[in-house]
Coordinates of C-alpha atoms and ligand atoms in Angstrom, one line a residue:
X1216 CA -12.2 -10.3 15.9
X1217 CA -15.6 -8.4 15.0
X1218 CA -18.6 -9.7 14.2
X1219 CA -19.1 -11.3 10.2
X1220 CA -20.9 -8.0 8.5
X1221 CA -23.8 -9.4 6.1
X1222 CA -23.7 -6.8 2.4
X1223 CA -27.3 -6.0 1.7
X1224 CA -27.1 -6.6 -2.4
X1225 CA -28.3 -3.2 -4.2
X1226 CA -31.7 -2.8 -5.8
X1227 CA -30.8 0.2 -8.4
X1228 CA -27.1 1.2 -9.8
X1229 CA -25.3 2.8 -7.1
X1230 CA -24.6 6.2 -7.6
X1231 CA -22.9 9.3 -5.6
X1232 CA -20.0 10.6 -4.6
X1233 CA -16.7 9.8 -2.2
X1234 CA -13.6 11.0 -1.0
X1235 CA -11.2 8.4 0.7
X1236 CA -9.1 9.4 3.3
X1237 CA -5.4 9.8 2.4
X1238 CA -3.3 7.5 0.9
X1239 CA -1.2 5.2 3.5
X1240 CA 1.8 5.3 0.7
X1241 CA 2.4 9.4 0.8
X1242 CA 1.5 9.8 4.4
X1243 CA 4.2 7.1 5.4
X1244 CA 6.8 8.7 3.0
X1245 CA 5.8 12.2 3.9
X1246 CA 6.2 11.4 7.5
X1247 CA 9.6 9.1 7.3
X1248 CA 11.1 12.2 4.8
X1249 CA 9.6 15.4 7.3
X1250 CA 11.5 13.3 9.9
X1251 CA 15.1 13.8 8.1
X1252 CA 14.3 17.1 6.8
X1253 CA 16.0 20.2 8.3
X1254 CA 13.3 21.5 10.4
X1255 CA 9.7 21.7 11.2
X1256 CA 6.7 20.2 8.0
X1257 CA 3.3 20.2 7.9
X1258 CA 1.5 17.6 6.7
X1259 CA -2.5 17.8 5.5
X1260 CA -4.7 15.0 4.3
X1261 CA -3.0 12.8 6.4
X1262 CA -4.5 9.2 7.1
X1263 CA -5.5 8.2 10.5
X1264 CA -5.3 3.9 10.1
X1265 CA -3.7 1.6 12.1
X1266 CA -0.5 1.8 9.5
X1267 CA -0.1 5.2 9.9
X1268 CA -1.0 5.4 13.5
X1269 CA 2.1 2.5 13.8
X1270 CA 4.2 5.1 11.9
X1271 CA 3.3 8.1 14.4
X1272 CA 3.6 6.5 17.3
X1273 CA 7.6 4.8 16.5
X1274 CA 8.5 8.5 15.3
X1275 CA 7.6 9.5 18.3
X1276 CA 9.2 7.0 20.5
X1277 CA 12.9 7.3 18.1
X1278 CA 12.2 11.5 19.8
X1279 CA 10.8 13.4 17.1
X1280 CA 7.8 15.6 18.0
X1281 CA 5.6 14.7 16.0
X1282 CA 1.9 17.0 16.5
X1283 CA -1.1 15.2 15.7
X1284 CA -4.6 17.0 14.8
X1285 CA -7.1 14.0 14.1
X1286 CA -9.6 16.0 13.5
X1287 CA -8.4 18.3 11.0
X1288 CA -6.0 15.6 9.4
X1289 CA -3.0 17.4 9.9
X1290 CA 0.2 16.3 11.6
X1291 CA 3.4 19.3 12.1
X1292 CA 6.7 17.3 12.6
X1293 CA 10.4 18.5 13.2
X1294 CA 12.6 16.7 11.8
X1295 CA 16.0 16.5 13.0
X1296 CA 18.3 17.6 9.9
X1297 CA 19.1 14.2 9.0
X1298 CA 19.4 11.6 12.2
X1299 CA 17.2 9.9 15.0
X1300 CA 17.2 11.7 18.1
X1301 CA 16.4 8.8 20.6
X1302 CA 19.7 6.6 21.0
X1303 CA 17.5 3.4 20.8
X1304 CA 13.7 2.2 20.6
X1305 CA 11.5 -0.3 20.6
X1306 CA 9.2 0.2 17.5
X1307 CA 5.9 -1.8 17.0
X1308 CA 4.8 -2.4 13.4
X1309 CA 1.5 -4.3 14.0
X1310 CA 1.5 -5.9 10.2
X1311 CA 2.4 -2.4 8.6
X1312 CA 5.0 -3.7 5.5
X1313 CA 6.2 0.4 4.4
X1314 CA 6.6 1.2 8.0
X1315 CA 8.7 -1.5 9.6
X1316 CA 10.7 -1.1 6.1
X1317 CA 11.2 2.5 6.1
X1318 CA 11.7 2.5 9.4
X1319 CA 14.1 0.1 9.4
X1320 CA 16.2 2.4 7.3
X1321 CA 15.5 5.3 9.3
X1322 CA 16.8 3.5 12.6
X1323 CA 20.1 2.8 10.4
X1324 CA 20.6 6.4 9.7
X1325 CA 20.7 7.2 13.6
X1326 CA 22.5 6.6 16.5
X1327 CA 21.8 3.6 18.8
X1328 CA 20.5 0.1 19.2
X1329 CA 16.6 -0.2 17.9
X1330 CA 14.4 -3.2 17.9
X1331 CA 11.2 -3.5 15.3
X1332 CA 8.9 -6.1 15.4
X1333 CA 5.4 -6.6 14.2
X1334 CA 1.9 -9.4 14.2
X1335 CA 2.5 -13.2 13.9
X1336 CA 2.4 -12.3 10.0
X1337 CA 4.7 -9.6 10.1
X1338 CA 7.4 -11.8 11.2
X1339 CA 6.4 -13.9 8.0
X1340 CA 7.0 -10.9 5.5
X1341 CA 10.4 -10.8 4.0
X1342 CA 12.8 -8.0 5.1
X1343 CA 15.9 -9.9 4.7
X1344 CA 17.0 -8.1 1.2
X1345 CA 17.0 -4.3 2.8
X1346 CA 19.0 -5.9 5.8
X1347 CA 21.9 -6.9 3.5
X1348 CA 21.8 -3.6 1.9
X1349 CA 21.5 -0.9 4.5
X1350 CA 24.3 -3.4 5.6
X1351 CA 26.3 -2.7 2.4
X1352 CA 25.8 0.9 3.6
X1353 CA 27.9 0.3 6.3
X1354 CA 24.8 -0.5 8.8
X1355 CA 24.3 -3.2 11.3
X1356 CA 21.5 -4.9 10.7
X1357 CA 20.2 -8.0 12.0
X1358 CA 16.8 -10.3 11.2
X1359 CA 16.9 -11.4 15.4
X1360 CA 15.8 -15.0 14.9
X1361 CA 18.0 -15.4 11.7
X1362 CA 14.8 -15.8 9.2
X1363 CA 15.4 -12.9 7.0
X1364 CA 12.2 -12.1 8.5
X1365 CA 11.4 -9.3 11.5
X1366 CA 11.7 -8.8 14.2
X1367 CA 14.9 -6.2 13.1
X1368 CA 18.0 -5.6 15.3
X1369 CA 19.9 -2.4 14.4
X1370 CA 23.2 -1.3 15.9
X1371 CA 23.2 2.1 14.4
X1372 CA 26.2 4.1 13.7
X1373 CA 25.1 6.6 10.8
X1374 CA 25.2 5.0 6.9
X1375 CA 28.7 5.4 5.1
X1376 CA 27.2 5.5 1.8
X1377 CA 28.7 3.3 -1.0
X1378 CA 27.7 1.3 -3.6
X1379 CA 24.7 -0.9 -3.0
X1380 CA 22.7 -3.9 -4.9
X1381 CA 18.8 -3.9 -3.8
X1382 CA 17.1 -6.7 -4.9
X1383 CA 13.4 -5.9 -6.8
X1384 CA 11.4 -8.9 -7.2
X1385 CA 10.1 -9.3 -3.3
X1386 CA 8.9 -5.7 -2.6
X1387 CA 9.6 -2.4 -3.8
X1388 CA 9.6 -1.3 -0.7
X1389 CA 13.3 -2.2 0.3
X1390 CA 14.0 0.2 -2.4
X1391 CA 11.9 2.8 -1.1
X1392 CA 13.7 2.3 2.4
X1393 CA 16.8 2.7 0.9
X1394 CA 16.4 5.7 -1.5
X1395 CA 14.8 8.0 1.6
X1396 CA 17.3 6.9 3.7
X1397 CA 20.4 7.6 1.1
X1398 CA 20.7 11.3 1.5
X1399 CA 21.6 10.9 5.3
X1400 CA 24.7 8.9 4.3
X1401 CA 28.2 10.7 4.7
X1402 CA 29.2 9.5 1.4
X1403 CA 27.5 9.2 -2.2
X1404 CA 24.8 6.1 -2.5
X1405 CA 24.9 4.4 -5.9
X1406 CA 22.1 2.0 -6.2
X1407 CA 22.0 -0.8 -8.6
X1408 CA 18.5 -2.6 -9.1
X1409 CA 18.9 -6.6 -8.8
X1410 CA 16.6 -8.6 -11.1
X1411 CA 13.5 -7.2 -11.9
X1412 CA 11.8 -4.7 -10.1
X1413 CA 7.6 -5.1 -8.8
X1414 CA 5.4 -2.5 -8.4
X1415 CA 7.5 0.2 -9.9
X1416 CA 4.8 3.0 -9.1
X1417 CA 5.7 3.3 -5.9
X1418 CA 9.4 4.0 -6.7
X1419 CA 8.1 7.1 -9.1
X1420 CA 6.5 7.7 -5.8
X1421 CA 9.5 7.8 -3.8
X1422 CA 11.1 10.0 -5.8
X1423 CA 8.7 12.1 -5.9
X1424 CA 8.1 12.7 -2.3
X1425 CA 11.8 12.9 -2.1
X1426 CA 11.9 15.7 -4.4
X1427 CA 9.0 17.8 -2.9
X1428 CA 10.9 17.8 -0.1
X1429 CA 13.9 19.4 -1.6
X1430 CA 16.2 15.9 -2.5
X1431 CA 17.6 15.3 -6.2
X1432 CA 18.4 11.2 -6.8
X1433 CA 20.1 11.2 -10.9
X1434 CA 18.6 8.1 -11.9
X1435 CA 18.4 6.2 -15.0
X1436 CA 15.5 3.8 -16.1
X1437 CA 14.8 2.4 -12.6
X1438 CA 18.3 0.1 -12.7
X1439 CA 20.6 2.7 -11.2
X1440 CA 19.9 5.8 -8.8
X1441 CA 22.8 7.8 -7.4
X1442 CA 22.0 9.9 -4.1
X1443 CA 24.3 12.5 -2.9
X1444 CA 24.7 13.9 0.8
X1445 CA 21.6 16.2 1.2
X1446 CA 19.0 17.4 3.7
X1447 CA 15.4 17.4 3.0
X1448 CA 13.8 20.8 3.4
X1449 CA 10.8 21.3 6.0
X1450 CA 7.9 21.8 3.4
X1451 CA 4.0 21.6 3.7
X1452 CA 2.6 18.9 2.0
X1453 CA -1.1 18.0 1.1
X1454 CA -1.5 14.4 0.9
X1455 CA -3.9 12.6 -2.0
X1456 CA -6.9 10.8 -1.1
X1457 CA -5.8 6.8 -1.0
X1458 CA -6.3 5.8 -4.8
X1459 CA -6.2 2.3 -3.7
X1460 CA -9.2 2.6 -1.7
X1461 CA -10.6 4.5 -4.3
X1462 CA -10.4 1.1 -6.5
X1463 CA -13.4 -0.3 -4.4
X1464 CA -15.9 2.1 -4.9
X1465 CA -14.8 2.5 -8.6
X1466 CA -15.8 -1.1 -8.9
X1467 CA -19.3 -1.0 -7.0
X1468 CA -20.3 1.5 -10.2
X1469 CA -18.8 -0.9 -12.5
X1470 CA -20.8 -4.0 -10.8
X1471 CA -23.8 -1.9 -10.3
X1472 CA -23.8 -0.4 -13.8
X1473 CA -24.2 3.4 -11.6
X1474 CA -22.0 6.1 -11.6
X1475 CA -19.3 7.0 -8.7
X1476 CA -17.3 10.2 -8.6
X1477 CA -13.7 9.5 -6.6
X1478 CA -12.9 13.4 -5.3
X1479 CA -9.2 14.5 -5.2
X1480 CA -8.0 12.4 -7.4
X1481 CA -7.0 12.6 -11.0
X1482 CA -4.7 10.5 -14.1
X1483 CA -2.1 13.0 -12.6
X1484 CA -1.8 11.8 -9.0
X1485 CA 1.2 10.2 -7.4
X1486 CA -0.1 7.2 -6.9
X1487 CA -0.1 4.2 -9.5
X1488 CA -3.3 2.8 -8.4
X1489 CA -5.3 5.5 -10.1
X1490 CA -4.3 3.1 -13.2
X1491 CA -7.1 0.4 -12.0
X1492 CA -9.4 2.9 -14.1
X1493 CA -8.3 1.4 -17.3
X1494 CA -8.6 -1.9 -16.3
X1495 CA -12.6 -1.2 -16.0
X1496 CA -12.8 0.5 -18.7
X1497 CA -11.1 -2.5 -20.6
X1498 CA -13.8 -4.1 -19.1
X1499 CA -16.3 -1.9 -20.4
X1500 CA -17.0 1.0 -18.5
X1501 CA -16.9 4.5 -19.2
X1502 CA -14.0 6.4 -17.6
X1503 CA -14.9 10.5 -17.2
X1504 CA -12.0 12.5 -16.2
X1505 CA -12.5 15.9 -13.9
X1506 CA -10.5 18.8 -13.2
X1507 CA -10.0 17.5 -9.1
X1508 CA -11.8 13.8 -9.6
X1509 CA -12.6 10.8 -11.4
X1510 CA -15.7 9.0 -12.5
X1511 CA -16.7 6.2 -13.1
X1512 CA -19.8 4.4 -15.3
X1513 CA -20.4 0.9 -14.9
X1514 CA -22.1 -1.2 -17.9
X1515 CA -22.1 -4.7 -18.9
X1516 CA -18.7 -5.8 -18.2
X1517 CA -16.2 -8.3 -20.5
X1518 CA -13.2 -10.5 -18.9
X1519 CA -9.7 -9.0 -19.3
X1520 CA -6.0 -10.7 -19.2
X1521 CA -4.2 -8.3 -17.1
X1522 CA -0.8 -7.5 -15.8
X1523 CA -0.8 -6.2 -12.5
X1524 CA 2.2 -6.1 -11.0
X1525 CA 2.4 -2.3 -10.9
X1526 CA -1.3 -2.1 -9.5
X1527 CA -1.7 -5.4 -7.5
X1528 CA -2.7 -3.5 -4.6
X1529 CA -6.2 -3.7 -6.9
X1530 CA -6.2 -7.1 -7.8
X1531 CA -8.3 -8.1 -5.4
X1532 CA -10.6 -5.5 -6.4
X1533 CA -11.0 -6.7 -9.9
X1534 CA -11.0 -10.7 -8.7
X1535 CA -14.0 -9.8 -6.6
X1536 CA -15.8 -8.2 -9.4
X1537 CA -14.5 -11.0 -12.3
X1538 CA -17.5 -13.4 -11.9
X1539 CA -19.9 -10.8 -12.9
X1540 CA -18.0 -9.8 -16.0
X1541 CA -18.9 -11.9 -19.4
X1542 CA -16.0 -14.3 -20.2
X1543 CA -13.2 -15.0 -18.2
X1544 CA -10.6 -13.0 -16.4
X1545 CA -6.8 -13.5 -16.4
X1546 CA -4.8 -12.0 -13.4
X1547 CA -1.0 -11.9 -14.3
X1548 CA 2.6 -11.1 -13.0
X1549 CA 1.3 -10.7 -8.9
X1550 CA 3.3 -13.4 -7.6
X1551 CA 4.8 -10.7 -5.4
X1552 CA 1.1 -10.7 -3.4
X1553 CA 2.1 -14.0 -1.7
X1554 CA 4.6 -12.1 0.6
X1555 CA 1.7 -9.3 1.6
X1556 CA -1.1 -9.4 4.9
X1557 CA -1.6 -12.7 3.5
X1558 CA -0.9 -14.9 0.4
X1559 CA -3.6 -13.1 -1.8
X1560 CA -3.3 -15.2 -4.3
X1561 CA -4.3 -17.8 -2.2
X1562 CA -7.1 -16.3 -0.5
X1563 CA -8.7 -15.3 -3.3
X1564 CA -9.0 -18.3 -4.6
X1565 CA -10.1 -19.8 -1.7
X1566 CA -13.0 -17.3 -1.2
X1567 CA -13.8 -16.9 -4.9
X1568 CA -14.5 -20.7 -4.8
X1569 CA -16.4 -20.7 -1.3
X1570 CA -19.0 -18.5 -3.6
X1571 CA -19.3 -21.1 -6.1
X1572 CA -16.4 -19.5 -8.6
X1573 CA -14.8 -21.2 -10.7
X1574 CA -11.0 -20.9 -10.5
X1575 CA -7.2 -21.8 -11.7
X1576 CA -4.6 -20.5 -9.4
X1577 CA -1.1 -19.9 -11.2
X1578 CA 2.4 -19.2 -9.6
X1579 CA 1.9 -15.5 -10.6
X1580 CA -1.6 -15.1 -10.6
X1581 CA -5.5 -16.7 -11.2
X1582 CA -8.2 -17.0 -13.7
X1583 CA -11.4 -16.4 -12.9
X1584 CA -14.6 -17.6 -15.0
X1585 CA -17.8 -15.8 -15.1
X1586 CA -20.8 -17.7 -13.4
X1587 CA -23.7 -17.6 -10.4
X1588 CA -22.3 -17.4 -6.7
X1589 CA -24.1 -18.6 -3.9
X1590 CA -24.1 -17.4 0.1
X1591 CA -21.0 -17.7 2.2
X1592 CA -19.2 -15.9 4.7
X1593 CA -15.9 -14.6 3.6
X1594 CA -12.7 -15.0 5.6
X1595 CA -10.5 -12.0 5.3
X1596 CA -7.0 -12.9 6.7
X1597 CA -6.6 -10.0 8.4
X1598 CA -6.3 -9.0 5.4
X1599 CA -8.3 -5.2 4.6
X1600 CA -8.3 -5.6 1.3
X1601 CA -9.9 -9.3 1.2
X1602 CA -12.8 -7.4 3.5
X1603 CA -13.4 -4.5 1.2
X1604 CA -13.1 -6.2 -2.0
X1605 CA -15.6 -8.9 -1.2
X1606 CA -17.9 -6.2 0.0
X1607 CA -18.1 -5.0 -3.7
X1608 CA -19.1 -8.2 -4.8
X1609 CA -21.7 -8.6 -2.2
X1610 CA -23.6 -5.5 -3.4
X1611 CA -24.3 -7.9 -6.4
X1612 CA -24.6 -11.5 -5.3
X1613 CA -27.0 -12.0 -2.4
X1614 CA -25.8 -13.9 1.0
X1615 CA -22.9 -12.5 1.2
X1616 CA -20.9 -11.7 4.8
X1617 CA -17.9 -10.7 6.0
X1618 CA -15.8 -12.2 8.4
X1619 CA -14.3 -9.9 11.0
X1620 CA -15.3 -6.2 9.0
X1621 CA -13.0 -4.7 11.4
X1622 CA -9.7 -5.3 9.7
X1623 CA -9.9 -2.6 7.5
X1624 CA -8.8 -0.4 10.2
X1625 CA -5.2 -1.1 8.8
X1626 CA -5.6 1.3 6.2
X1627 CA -9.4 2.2 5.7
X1628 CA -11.2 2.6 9.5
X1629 CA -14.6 4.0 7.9
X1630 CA -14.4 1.7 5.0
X1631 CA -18.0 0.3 5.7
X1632 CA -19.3 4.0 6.7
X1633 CA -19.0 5.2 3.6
X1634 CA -20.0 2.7 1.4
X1635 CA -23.5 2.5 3.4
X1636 CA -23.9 5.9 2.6
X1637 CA -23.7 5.7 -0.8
X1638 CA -25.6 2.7 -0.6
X1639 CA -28.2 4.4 1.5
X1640 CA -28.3 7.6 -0.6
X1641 CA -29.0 5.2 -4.3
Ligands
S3P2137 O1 5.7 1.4 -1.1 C1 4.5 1.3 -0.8 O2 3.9 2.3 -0.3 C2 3.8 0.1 -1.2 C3 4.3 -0.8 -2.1 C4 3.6 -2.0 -2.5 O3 4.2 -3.1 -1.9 P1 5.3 -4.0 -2.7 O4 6.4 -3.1 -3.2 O5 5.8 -4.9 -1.6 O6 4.6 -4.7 -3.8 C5 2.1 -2.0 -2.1 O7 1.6 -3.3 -2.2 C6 2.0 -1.5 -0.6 O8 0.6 -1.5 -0.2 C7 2.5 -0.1 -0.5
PEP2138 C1 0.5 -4.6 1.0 C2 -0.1 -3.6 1.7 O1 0.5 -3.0 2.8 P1 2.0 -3.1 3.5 O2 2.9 -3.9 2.5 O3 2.4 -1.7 3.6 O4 1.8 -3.8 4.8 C3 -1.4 -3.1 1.4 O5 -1.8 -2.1 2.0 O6 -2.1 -3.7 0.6

């Protein structure tokens, strides 16, 4: 654990500009689809966290050479024309949810007997609804300890393809797993969504990775997708800066009342979490579109009842910045953040009301009233998102630390680096 991190409040409106480092969602699809494809990718942009690093280093244990150039943020892959050339692994996820479930399906496309397994919390995390399906598939698929839960035993043989039922309401990402996995099947995949489906974003995403690389899934209103036998074609791919990252310094100029330019991103990107803009400016802040980036201009902000479930990835964000907004703020549809690094819902109320908030917690979400917070020291689960959310608010409300900074290494190493030097350059 590192040392709590005390957040100097700001004395002016912080203003500048930033550019995250890629997003953890395309670099662990662009690496898991390179892998399949039909030859050698290049990947640019890519992120360097421990998620991604988790992501590298299994590929390259299942035989895959896999080049990495940290400097230049590049990473050249071949990929092995649809199956797994190691004949077994052991694969180490840390607490990474998208790579111990994409991997997952990966492993049942190949050949072998593979174990995955992950942090005390990662054998919390559901992955019991992608086990029955790639099993559906015609995989072999265990949860070892019988808990639904990793770690993951897979007997691989190659998918048969088939009809499948993945359930929604957990994770998206068991349908992510599935869809990149489908093409590799020897027969037609025919997907049918179960109950409702969270944080559809990242499907779009998906299937848009899926189809820069070369593969068509027919698909019809996010119930149904119907995948046939197909390789993915090498490509090179330039990754998007991390647009939930971006979320944090959006919300330091909407606490501030400054003005911060996110670079490489736009309303166009692939990523759903570029959609947190509109949530400030329901708020009140003014949202300036560029040709490569987006600003935004903090002002006197007004409480909001939102539904997040396709952006809770920045619910945090906005729960960390509620108190300062006039009038309260309602946080709906997130129940699906109880299964992520930690039960978010949880511990943001917990740490909202260490400050002094004022908070109701709901099955699906919380409500959040405006008033003064004092001093504390937050706890951050090992949780990066608790850390740098709660950094935002501490640029407003003095006394304000962090326990153990260093756990936003899981998607976000320089996190604090480059908010001090847009808090050094105001
Ligand atoms: O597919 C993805 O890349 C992700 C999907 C989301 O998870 P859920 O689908 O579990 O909500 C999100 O929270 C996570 O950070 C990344
Ligand atoms: C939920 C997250 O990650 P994952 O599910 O990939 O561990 C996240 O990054 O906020």
């Amino acid at each position: 654990m590192s040392d709590p991190l005390p957040i100097s409040p700001v004395t002016q409106p912080l203003s500048g500009t930033v550019r995250p480092p890629g997003s953890k969602s395309l670099t662990n699809r662009a690496l898991i689809v390179a892998a399949l494809a039909d030859g050698g990718s290049e990947l640019t942009g890519v992120l360097d966290s421990q998620d991604t690093q988790v992501m590298l280093e299994s590929l390259a244990r299942l035989g895959f050479n896999v080049q990495h150039d940290q400097s230049l943020a590049r990473v050249s892959i071949k990929g092995c024309g649809g199956t797994v050339p190691a004949g077994g692994a052991e694969l180490w996820l840390e607490n990474s949810g998208t790579s111990i479930r994409f991997l997952t399906a990966l492993c049942a496309a190949g050949q072998g007997e593979y174990r995955l397994d992950g942090s005390t919390r990662m054998r919390e995390r559901p992955i019991g609804d992608l086990i029955a399906a790639l099993n559906q598939l015609g995989g072999h698929v265990t949860s070892v300890a019988g808990t639904d839960c990793p770690p993951v035993r897979v007997v691989a043989n190659g998918l048969r393809g088939g009809t499948v039922d993945v359930p929604g309401s957990i994770s998206s990402q068991f349908l992510s797993a599935v869809l990149m996995a489908a093409p590799t099947a020897a027969n037609r995949v025919d997907i049918q969504v179960a109950g409702t489906l969270v944080s559809v974003p990242y499907v779009e995403m998906t299937l848009a990775v899926m189809r820069q690389f070369g593969v068509e899934v027919e698909y019809d209103s996010y119930r149904r997708f119907s995948i046939e036998p197909q390789r993915y074609a090498p490509t090179r791919y330039a990754i998007e800066p991390d647009a939930s990252a971006a979320s944090y310094f959006f919300a330091a100029a909407a606490v501030t009342g400054g003005e911060i330019t996110v670079e490489g991103l736009t309303r166009d990107a692939l990523q759903g979490d570029v959609g947190f803009v509109d949530a400030l400016a329901e708020m009140g802040c003014t949202v300036i579109d560029g040709s490569d980036s987006i600003t935004v201009r903090g002002g006197p902000l007004r409480g909001i009842d939102i539904d997040m479930n396709a952006i809770s990835d920045t619910a945090q964000t906005l729960a960390a910045i509620a108190p300062f907004a006039e009038g309260p703020t309602r946080i709906r549809n997130v129940a699906h953040m109880r299964h992520k690094e930690t039960d978010r819902i949880s511990a943001l109320v917990i740490e909202l009301r260490r400050l002094g908030a004022r908070v109701d917690e709901f099955d699906d979400g919380l409500m959040i009233y405006p008033g003064p917070l004092n001093p504390a020291t937050i706890e951050t689960y090992d949780d990066h998102r608790m850390a740098m959310s709660f950094a935002i608010t501490g640029l407003k409300s003095p006394g304000i630390q962090i326990a153990d900074p260093g756990c936003t290494a899981k998607t976000y190493p320089r996190f604090f680096e480059d908010l001090a030097q847009l808090t050094d350059a105001s």
